[in-house]
DNA sequence: CGTTTTCTTGACAGGGATCAACACTAGTGG
DNA sequence: CCACTAGTGTTGATCCCTGTCAAGAAAACG
């Protein structure tokens, strides 16, 4: 999932039964709360959500972002990534899946199985790249890098028109995601606007010069693994 | 792997054949280089290594740390985490594994299979926690948090004596791992020493007050998932 | 419309980076 | 055993990126 484009039409049909428990949540609500022992998976259908951790003193860090098509836990079955919460950044429509159900389907369907491994791979790669951003990129580089990544991700699910797309995150949310204060996000954003690289009005982002924005933020799309197919082998699939 | 303690003696025996291709590398050398298409897995037997990315302008970010017992790629088979390099932080002895080989063993041995999933889970949890550190913790909090984590990890593989253990990383390495400059690492280290929380001489670290160090760095060991067994179900293992 | 959230701006403080020496330590070879 | 060298640790001085506080403008919303 993540990039469902990789799934064939018949694959998608297999997933339909999963979409029985469709729910929705308003912006700011939690879909899953930290520490809850029994957790289900969340497949975001519409809106943006995130996984985050909150420190005792209130500091908050968003760990990963979910746009439509994204699955909350890579491979849909690491039930113990539960020391973080899942929150809605906008009003969200989502399907709540039972891990066992997804596992059963994956077992019976090679395409789905591969797609899940691919999703896991991309998720981890993005996580790596986020570490690089937080550790070594400046504020505006982080923003530029994020926008380039989002443009690519949203394009895969048909939510980007060229280099324009909806970016419904609040500046405070961006700060929590990129490890910056709200005020500094605002100023860095203006810097990017000032250079003519982007426009951001009414929650709509236009990247005027993707090449240049990617260059200044040291963005190398390789880590998203789009275009290249699946890696040769995946483990765990013992039935042929 | 990761925390091999979870493996029974018979499990360990199964792994022995993997240890045929044992190699070693001097400090600073790369075990695997970014971009190389065919990669094998690295199981660290002795010494410390890391996975890192280097930006075009020279900035370097260490993404994860490998101590003895650690496997370079979670589940041993995400061959495309290859846009990063693996480097030796100290002289390292390691086994080079073929992904297919490990997969075969995992398929035939439930214990190994579970251990690999557990390793993947812990790896991802640590990665999450690193994101929180880089995004929201101050310099000395990051150091304190790292030391607490290391103490727990090394203890699992018998490399910690109480709260004392070898910490062979250079201050420059620490900077690259925690997103700080070398100089600032030095100063933050002195701050921790000054508070009487730690001693660090001759590459040997003593944590004098783990409780306190954990408290000031907002360290919550839950994410390491030690003590609690494996989560109820793992995917991908379709043969019973 | 008023109310609340979000966005902007300014002034100021501070954590952390950078540059540049200098002190140690350890390994090298004579 | 003693220079000699290279890498690492330590310090000081200085700069600047980013955080904090606070208040006003602009949107979003019921």
XYZ file of C-alpha atoms (C1' of nucleotides) in Angstrom:
540
model
C 0.000 0.000 0.000
C 1.693 3.227 0.538
C 1.892 3.307 -3.206
C -1.053 1.238 -4.218
C -0.286 1.902 -7.839
C 1.796 -1.157 -7.726
C -1.242 -3.295 -7.145
C -3.146 -4.704 -10.065
C -6.876 -4.272 -10.363
C -7.461 -7.802 -9.173
C -5.213 -7.210 -6.204
C -7.311 -4.270 -5.253
C -10.396 -6.368 -5.385
C -8.930 -8.703 -2.817
C -8.583 -5.810 -0.448
C -12.155 -4.711 -0.676
C -13.404 -6.833 2.181
C -10.983 -4.973 4.396
C -12.824 -1.771 3.804
C -15.790 -2.802 5.850
C -14.990 -0.901 8.959
C -14.592 2.546 7.537
C -14.540 5.268 10.124
C -13.732 8.910 10.304
C -12.171 11.280 12.781
C -12.088 15.029 13.053
C -8.895 16.969 12.821
C -6.781 16.733 15.940
C -8.366 13.544 17.218
C -6.379 10.418 17.957
C -7.145 7.304 15.971
C -5.022 5.159 18.222
C -3.563 6.097 21.549
C -0.123 5.323 22.898
C 0.135 2.352 25.155
C -3.124 0.755 24.232
C -2.386 -2.925 24.172
C -4.795 -4.110 21.528
C -4.383 -2.136 18.412
C -5.670 -2.394 14.933
C -4.135 -1.072 11.782
C -5.188 2.086 10.136
C -5.417 2.466 6.392
C -5.894 6.109 5.558
C -8.448 6.618 2.821
C -8.834 10.349 2.909
C -7.115 13.161 4.795
C -3.745 13.280 6.490
C -2.693 11.602 9.703
C 0.532 10.969 11.572
C 2.232 8.825 14.137
C 3.749 10.829 16.969
C 5.235 10.688 20.418
C 4.700 13.157 23.161
C 7.306 13.667 25.852
C 6.270 14.161 29.446
C 6.984 17.861 29.338
C 4.762 18.384 26.341
C 7.286 18.412 23.550
C 5.841 16.556 20.607
C 7.541 14.857 17.708
C 5.773 13.543 14.658
C 7.445 10.351 13.556
C 5.745 9.683 10.305
C 3.142 11.115 8.058
C 0.225 9.281 6.491
C -1.424 10.490 3.340
C -4.280 8.705 1.589
C -3.273 5.157 0.738
C -0.835 4.825 3.603
C -0.917 2.066 6.141
C -0.161 3.007 9.719
C 2.165 0.153 10.552
C 4.578 -1.154 8.019
C 3.694 -4.629 6.942
C 0.525 -4.028 8.818
C 1.677 -6.105 11.636
C 4.140 -4.772 14.076
C 1.637 -4.515 16.856
C 4.200 -3.216 19.233
C 4.869 0.068 17.572
C 2.363 1.045 20.156
C 4.385 3.407 22.252
C 3.308 6.112 19.867
C -0.072 7.518 19.020
C -1.797 8.048 15.724
C -3.445 11.377 15.241
C -5.480 13.076 12.564
C -3.924 16.184 11.057
C -7.045 16.888 9.066
C -10.454 15.259 9.076
C -9.645 11.697 8.189
C -11.515 8.782 6.722
C -9.880 5.488 7.401
C -10.346 1.760 7.501
C -9.572 -0.117 10.631
C -8.026 -3.486 9.843
C -7.349 -6.511 11.941
C -3.736 -7.596 11.601
C -4.699 -11.244 11.302
C -7.013 -10.455 8.445
C -4.353 -8.643 6.501
C -1.881 -11.405 7.184
C -4.269 -13.980 5.879
C -4.778 -12.071 2.681
C -1.057 -11.557 2.243
C -0.501 -15.224 2.685
C -2.955 -16.074 -0.025
C -2.028 -13.384 -2.460
C 1.493 -12.902 -3.728
C 0.833 -9.437 -5.108
C -0.386 -8.125 -1.800
C 2.437 -9.832 -0.022
C 4.973 -8.101 -2.200
C 3.245 -4.773 -1.905
C 3.451 -5.005 1.867
C 7.141 -5.717 1.787
C 7.635 -2.889 -0.603
C 5.709 -0.612 1.719
C 7.892 -1.655 4.622
C 11.006 -0.953 2.636
C 9.893 2.494 1.558
C 8.690 3.345 5.037
C 12.048 2.519 6.502
C 13.875 4.434 3.804
C 11.801 7.490 4.469
C 12.488 7.116 8.141
C 16.209 7.067 7.424
C 15.947 10.155 5.340
C 14.017 11.905 8.095
C 16.860 11.132 10.489
C 19.267 12.756 8.051
C 17.041 15.795 7.810
C 16.656 16.225 11.530
C 20.320 15.625 12.168
C 22.019 17.481 9.386
C 19.701 19.710 7.414
C 18.879 23.330 8.176
C 15.318 24.527 8.668
C 14.640 25.517 5.087
C 16.418 22.469 3.770
C 14.123 20.322 5.889
C 11.077 22.060 4.517
C 12.313 21.830 0.953
C 13.137 18.188 1.354
C 9.752 17.433 2.841
C 7.939 19.190 0.031
C 9.904 17.297 -2.594
C 9.118 14.030 -0.862
C 5.445 14.860 -0.533
C 5.236 15.847 -4.157
C 6.574 12.457 -5.188
C 4.409 10.523 -2.749
C 1.223 12.346 -3.586
C 1.903 12.025 -7.257
C 1.963 8.250 -6.875
C -1.560 8.237 -5.530
C -2.837 10.795 -7.974
C -3.094 13.629 -5.497
C -0.614 15.954 -7.120
C -1.305 17.975 -10.211
C 2.115 18.526 -11.624
C 4.024 20.202 -8.849
C 0.975 21.478 -7.092
C -0.841 19.764 -4.285
C -2.821 20.293 -1.124
C -0.633 20.604 1.941
C -3.112 20.804 4.791
C -0.603 20.744 7.616
C -0.473 23.560 10.084
C 2.795 25.380 10.609
C 2.783 24.005 14.127
C 2.431 20.509 12.701
C 5.325 21.145 10.346
C 7.385 22.206 13.324
C 6.553 19.038 15.216
C 7.450 16.991 12.180
C 10.694 18.738 11.335
C 11.905 19.478 14.836
C 11.439 23.223 14.615
C 9.453 25.875 16.413
C 6.328 27.215 14.805
C 7.789 30.657 14.452
C 10.860 29.396 12.722
C 8.804 27.317 10.322
C 6.969 30.454 9.397
C 10.152 32.370 8.721
C 11.805 29.588 6.773
C 8.682 29.254 4.700
C 8.887 32.891 3.845
C 12.485 32.448 2.884
C 11.486 29.736 0.416
C 8.700 31.903 -0.894
C 11.064 34.805 -1.187
C 13.432 32.788 -3.367
C 10.534 32.089 -5.671
C 10.855 28.360 -5.107
C 7.396 27.753 -3.743
C 4.029 29.297 -3.127
C 1.877 28.268 -0.215
C -1.501 29.875 0.177
C -4.754 28.443 1.381
C -3.125 25.154 2.271
C -2.130 24.667 -1.343
C 1.496 24.266 -2.262
C 3.055 25.044 -5.606
C 6.648 24.112 -6.217
C 7.833 26.441 -8.922
C 11.215 24.878 -9.446
C 11.439 21.281 -8.299
C 14.971 20.860 -9.572
C 16.223 23.837 -7.663
C 14.250 23.064 -4.517
C 15.584 19.521 -4.573
C 19.092 20.811 -5.105
C 19.149 23.222 -2.206
C 17.584 20.683 0.138
C 19.859 17.878 -0.990
C 16.913 15.800 -2.081
C 17.717 12.576 -3.856
C 14.517 10.716 -4.781
C 16.295 7.375 -4.928
C 15.211 6.492 -1.413
C 11.565 6.490 -2.391
C 12.207 3.556 -4.689
C 9.688 4.548 -7.242
C 10.201 3.241 -10.717
C 12.363 0.317 -9.813
C 10.320 -2.751 -9.138
C 10.498 -4.836 -6.062
C 13.748 -6.125 -4.723
C 14.474 -9.615 -5.887
C 13.431 -11.556 -2.836
C 11.263 -11.135 0.185
C 11.411 -13.314 3.196
C 8.725 -15.024 5.054
C 6.691 -16.284 2.212
C 7.218 -19.945 2.519
C 4.295 -21.118 0.439
C 5.007 -20.671 -3.206
C 20.001 -11.162 16.621
C 19.933 -7.792 17.948
C 19.300 -9.439 21.244
C 20.339 -12.996 20.665
C 19.576 -13.811 24.244
C 16.170 -14.688 23.069
C 17.510 -17.582 21.071
C 17.813 -20.992 22.625
C 21.024 -22.942 22.445
C 19.668 -25.099 19.657
C 18.680 -22.030 17.742
C 22.198 -20.791 17.967
C 23.466 -24.019 16.550
C 21.362 -23.526 13.475
C 23.100 -20.266 12.858
C 26.569 -21.653 12.993
C 26.823 -22.438 9.289
C 26.276 -18.759 8.657
C 29.480 -17.929 10.377
C 31.625 -19.322 7.626
C 32.542 -16.089 5.965
C 33.955 -14.221 8.888
C 35.875 -11.120 7.938
C 37.331 -8.131 9.647
C 37.771 -4.476 8.879
C 39.886 -1.764 10.438
C 38.355 1.243 12.066
C 37.016 3.746 9.595
C 36.676 1.311 6.717
C 33.411 0.673 4.940
C 31.940 -2.801 5.078
C 29.375 -1.977 2.450
C 29.254 1.055 0.244
C 26.244 3.097 -0.723
C 24.698 2.337 -4.054
C 26.288 -1.032 -4.543
C 23.597 -3.128 -6.099
C 24.420 -6.546 -4.757
C 24.753 -6.459 -1.053
C 25.078 -9.016 1.603
C 24.098 -8.744 5.216
C 26.489 -7.994 7.965
C 26.301 -9.635 11.331
C 28.635 -7.853 13.711
C 30.557 -10.246 15.905
C 33.013 -7.885 17.525
C 33.504 -4.145 17.496
C 31.095 -1.354 16.635
C 29.807 -0.354 13.230
C 27.132 1.929 11.844
C 24.938 2.656 8.893
C 25.294 6.196 7.636
C 24.565 8.572 4.821
C 26.843 11.232 3.528
C 25.447 14.320 1.845
C 27.145 15.766 -1.202
C 28.646 18.605 0.757
C 30.270 16.293 3.254
C 27.798 16.419 6.090
C 27.433 12.969 7.532
C 24.634 11.404 9.504
C 24.833 8.083 11.251
C 21.492 6.355 10.953
C 21.973 3.389 13.182
C 24.538 1.818 15.396
C 25.614 -1.810 15.404
C 27.146 -3.421 18.433
C 28.171 -7.066 18.643
C 25.212 -9.287 17.866
C 23.502 -6.768 15.623
C 22.386 -7.469 12.113
C 22.875 -4.718 9.581
C 19.498 -4.942 7.894
C 16.417 -5.690 9.866
C 15.009 -9.032 8.993
C 18.181 -9.523 7.095
C 16.516 -8.936 3.863
C 15.646 -5.499 2.790
C 18.252 -5.391 0.087
C 17.310 -1.928 -0.932
C 18.364 -0.153 2.183
C 21.368 0.315 0.013
C 21.421 4.049 -0.339
C 23.429 4.161 2.826
C 26.849 2.787 3.681
C 28.006 0.599 6.503
C 31.156 1.705 8.220
C 33.363 0.417 11.008
C 33.614 2.682 14.038
C 36.234 0.437 15.596
C 38.075 -2.563 14.251
C 35.245 -4.933 13.460
C 34.886 -8.662 13.052
C 31.785 -9.643 11.179
C 30.078 -12.380 9.251
C 28.845 -11.726 5.782
C 25.565 -13.480 5.139
C 23.645 -14.170 1.997
C 20.058 -13.007 2.374
C 18.722 -16.161 0.739
C 20.580 -18.286 3.220
C 19.144 -16.487 6.182
C 15.701 -16.614 4.699
C 15.965 -20.320 4.206
C 16.948 -20.828 7.804
C 14.161 -18.596 9.022
C 11.689 -20.553 6.979
C 12.787 -23.795 8.539
C 13.171 -22.604 12.084
C 10.411 -20.915 13.971
C 12.693 -19.598 16.695
C 14.942 -17.814 14.258
C 11.968 -16.541 12.388
C 10.548 -14.977 15.499
C 13.884 -13.556 16.522
C 14.172 -11.807 13.180
C 10.775 -10.248 13.515
C 11.585 -9.197 16.995
C 14.808 -7.631 15.752
C 12.925 -5.748 13.091
C 10.466 -4.446 15.639
C 13.151 -3.261 18.021
C 15.156 -1.713 15.215
C 12.195 0.317 14.092
C 11.381 1.360 17.631
C 14.908 2.571 18.169
C 14.733 4.448 14.924
C 11.566 6.170 16.118
C 13.199 7.128 19.342
C 16.182 8.525 17.470
C 13.829 10.740 15.498
C 12.423 12.039 18.758
C 15.911 12.720 20.044
C 17.042 14.558 16.963
C 13.851 16.513 16.713
C 13.083 17.414 20.272
C 15.900 16.696 22.686
C 18.748 19.016 23.615
C 22.368 18.043 23.190
C 22.920 16.622 26.641
C 19.537 14.953 26.612
C 20.528 13.208 23.399
C 23.765 12.014 24.919
C 22.072 10.867 28.076
C 19.397 9.066 26.149
C 21.947 7.354 23.948
C 23.956 6.180 26.919
C 20.887 4.759 28.603
C 19.951 2.931 25.443
C 23.443 1.579 24.962
C 23.597 0.408 28.523
C 20.443 -1.616 28.033
C 21.475 -2.985 24.655
C 24.959 -3.948 25.724
C 23.647 -5.531 28.865
C 21.517 -7.858 26.766
C 24.570 -9.218 25.013
C 26.668 -9.360 28.144
C 28.880 -6.423 27.283
C 27.936 -4.222 30.191
C 29.156 -4.719 33.716
C 26.483 -3.085 35.752
C 26.311 0.431 34.457
C 29.796 0.402 33.044
C 30.729 -0.450 29.488
C 33.134 0.306 26.696
C 32.019 3.196 24.555
C 34.579 3.283 21.775
C 32.974 5.999 19.720
C 34.842 9.145 18.940
C 33.305 12.470 19.883
C 33.115 13.201 16.175
C 31.176 9.966 15.704
C 28.836 10.920 18.505
C 28.245 14.204 16.751
C 27.417 12.494 13.483
C 25.038 10.184 15.291
C 23.282 12.804 17.368
C 23.268 15.638 14.873
C 25.741 17.800 16.782
C 29.140 19.316 16.162
C 32.174 17.695 17.684
C 32.879 20.658 19.876
C 29.403 20.730 21.249
C 29.512 17.035 21.994
C 32.622 17.671 24.009
C 31.009 20.437 26.008
C 27.788 18.566 26.639
C 29.800 15.598 27.764
C 31.543 17.768 30.295
C 28.228 19.028 31.476
C 27.125 15.456 32.166
C 30.416 14.720 33.869
C 30.081 17.894 35.871
C 26.690 16.828 37.170
C 28.267 13.634 38.363
C 25.981 11.564 36.183
C 28.656 9.845 34.146
C 32.362 9.281 33.800
C 33.980 8.759 30.449
C 37.682 8.127 30.302
C 39.696 5.885 28.062
C 36.671 5.013 26.037
C 35.023 3.554 29.075
C 31.707 4.869 30.256
C 30.340 4.700 33.762
C 26.814 5.791 34.439
C 26.750 6.758 38.077
C 23.051 7.359 38.342
C 21.003 5.598 35.681
C 17.718 6.716 37.155
C 18.687 10.328 37.118
C 20.333 10.190 33.699
C 17.253 8.525 32.300
C 15.058 11.121 33.932
C 16.819 14.168 32.577
C 17.012 12.700 29.095
C 13.400 11.543 29.126
C 14.448 7.951 28.603
C 11.677 5.396 28.745
C 13.070 1.905 28.148
C 9.711 0.594 26.984
C 10.646 1.049 23.341
C 13.445 -1.481 23.593
C 10.885 -4.177 24.302
C 13.091 -6.153 26.576
C 11.402 -8.400 29.027
C 8.128 -8.708 27.249
C 8.144 -11.588 24.855
C 7.255 -11.406 21.252
C 4.077 -9.796 20.101
C 1.330 -12.297 19.575
C 1.560 -12.749 15.873
C 4.062 -12.330 13.116
C 3.195 -12.287 9.486
C 4.725 -14.113 6.630
C 5.152 -17.444 8.242
C 2.611 -19.418 6.386
C 3.880 -22.897 7.154
C 2.907 -23.850 10.630
C -20.591 38.552 12.946
C -17.961 37.260 17.060
C -14.747 33.548 18.423
C -11.073 30.602 17.806
C -7.412 28.992 15.311
C -3.615 29.977 12.473
C -0.326 33.018 10.508
C 2.970 37.053 10.925
C 6.111 40.120 12.946
C 9.276 42.090 16.301
C 12.514 41.929 20.066
C 15.419 39.239 22.567
C 17.914 35.187 24.480
C 20.386 31.094 23.959
C 21.892 26.727 22.212
C 24.845 25.151 19.190
C 28.127 25.954 15.059
C 32.472 27.529 13.425
C 37.272 28.683 13.523
C 41.525 28.185 15.526
C 44.777 26.885 18.791
C 46.689 23.785 21.936
C 47.140 19.441 24.805
C 47.020 14.489 24.893
C 47.369 9.941 23.359
C 48.833 6.370 20.713
C 51.120 4.411 17.123
C 55.561 4.606 13.933
C 59.931 4.081 12.844
C 64.717 5.006 13.745
C 63.837 4.278 24.147
C 63.058 8.474 21.993
C 61.477 11.660 18.546
C 57.710 12.238 15.129
C 53.263 12.116 13.441
C 48.351 11.703 13.283
C 44.218 11.376 15.414
C 41.426 12.776 19.345
C 40.095 15.604 23.160
C 39.804 20.372 25.257
C 39.250 25.401 25.320
C 38.310 30.073 24.004
C 36.211 33.572 21.099
C 32.738 34.728 18.121
C 28.708 34.285 15.096
C 24.263 32.893 13.766
C 20.550 29.855 13.499
C 16.717 28.783 15.990
C 13.764 29.122 20.235
C 10.907 31.946 23.294
C 7.733 35.502 24.509
C 4.342 38.531 23.160
C 1.118 40.834 20.409
C -1.218 41.935 16.371
C -3.321 40.476 11.577
C -5.733 37.229 8.986
C -8.413 33.206 8.274
C -11.535 29.740 9.488
C -15.745 28.623 11.656
C -20.161 28.164 13.771
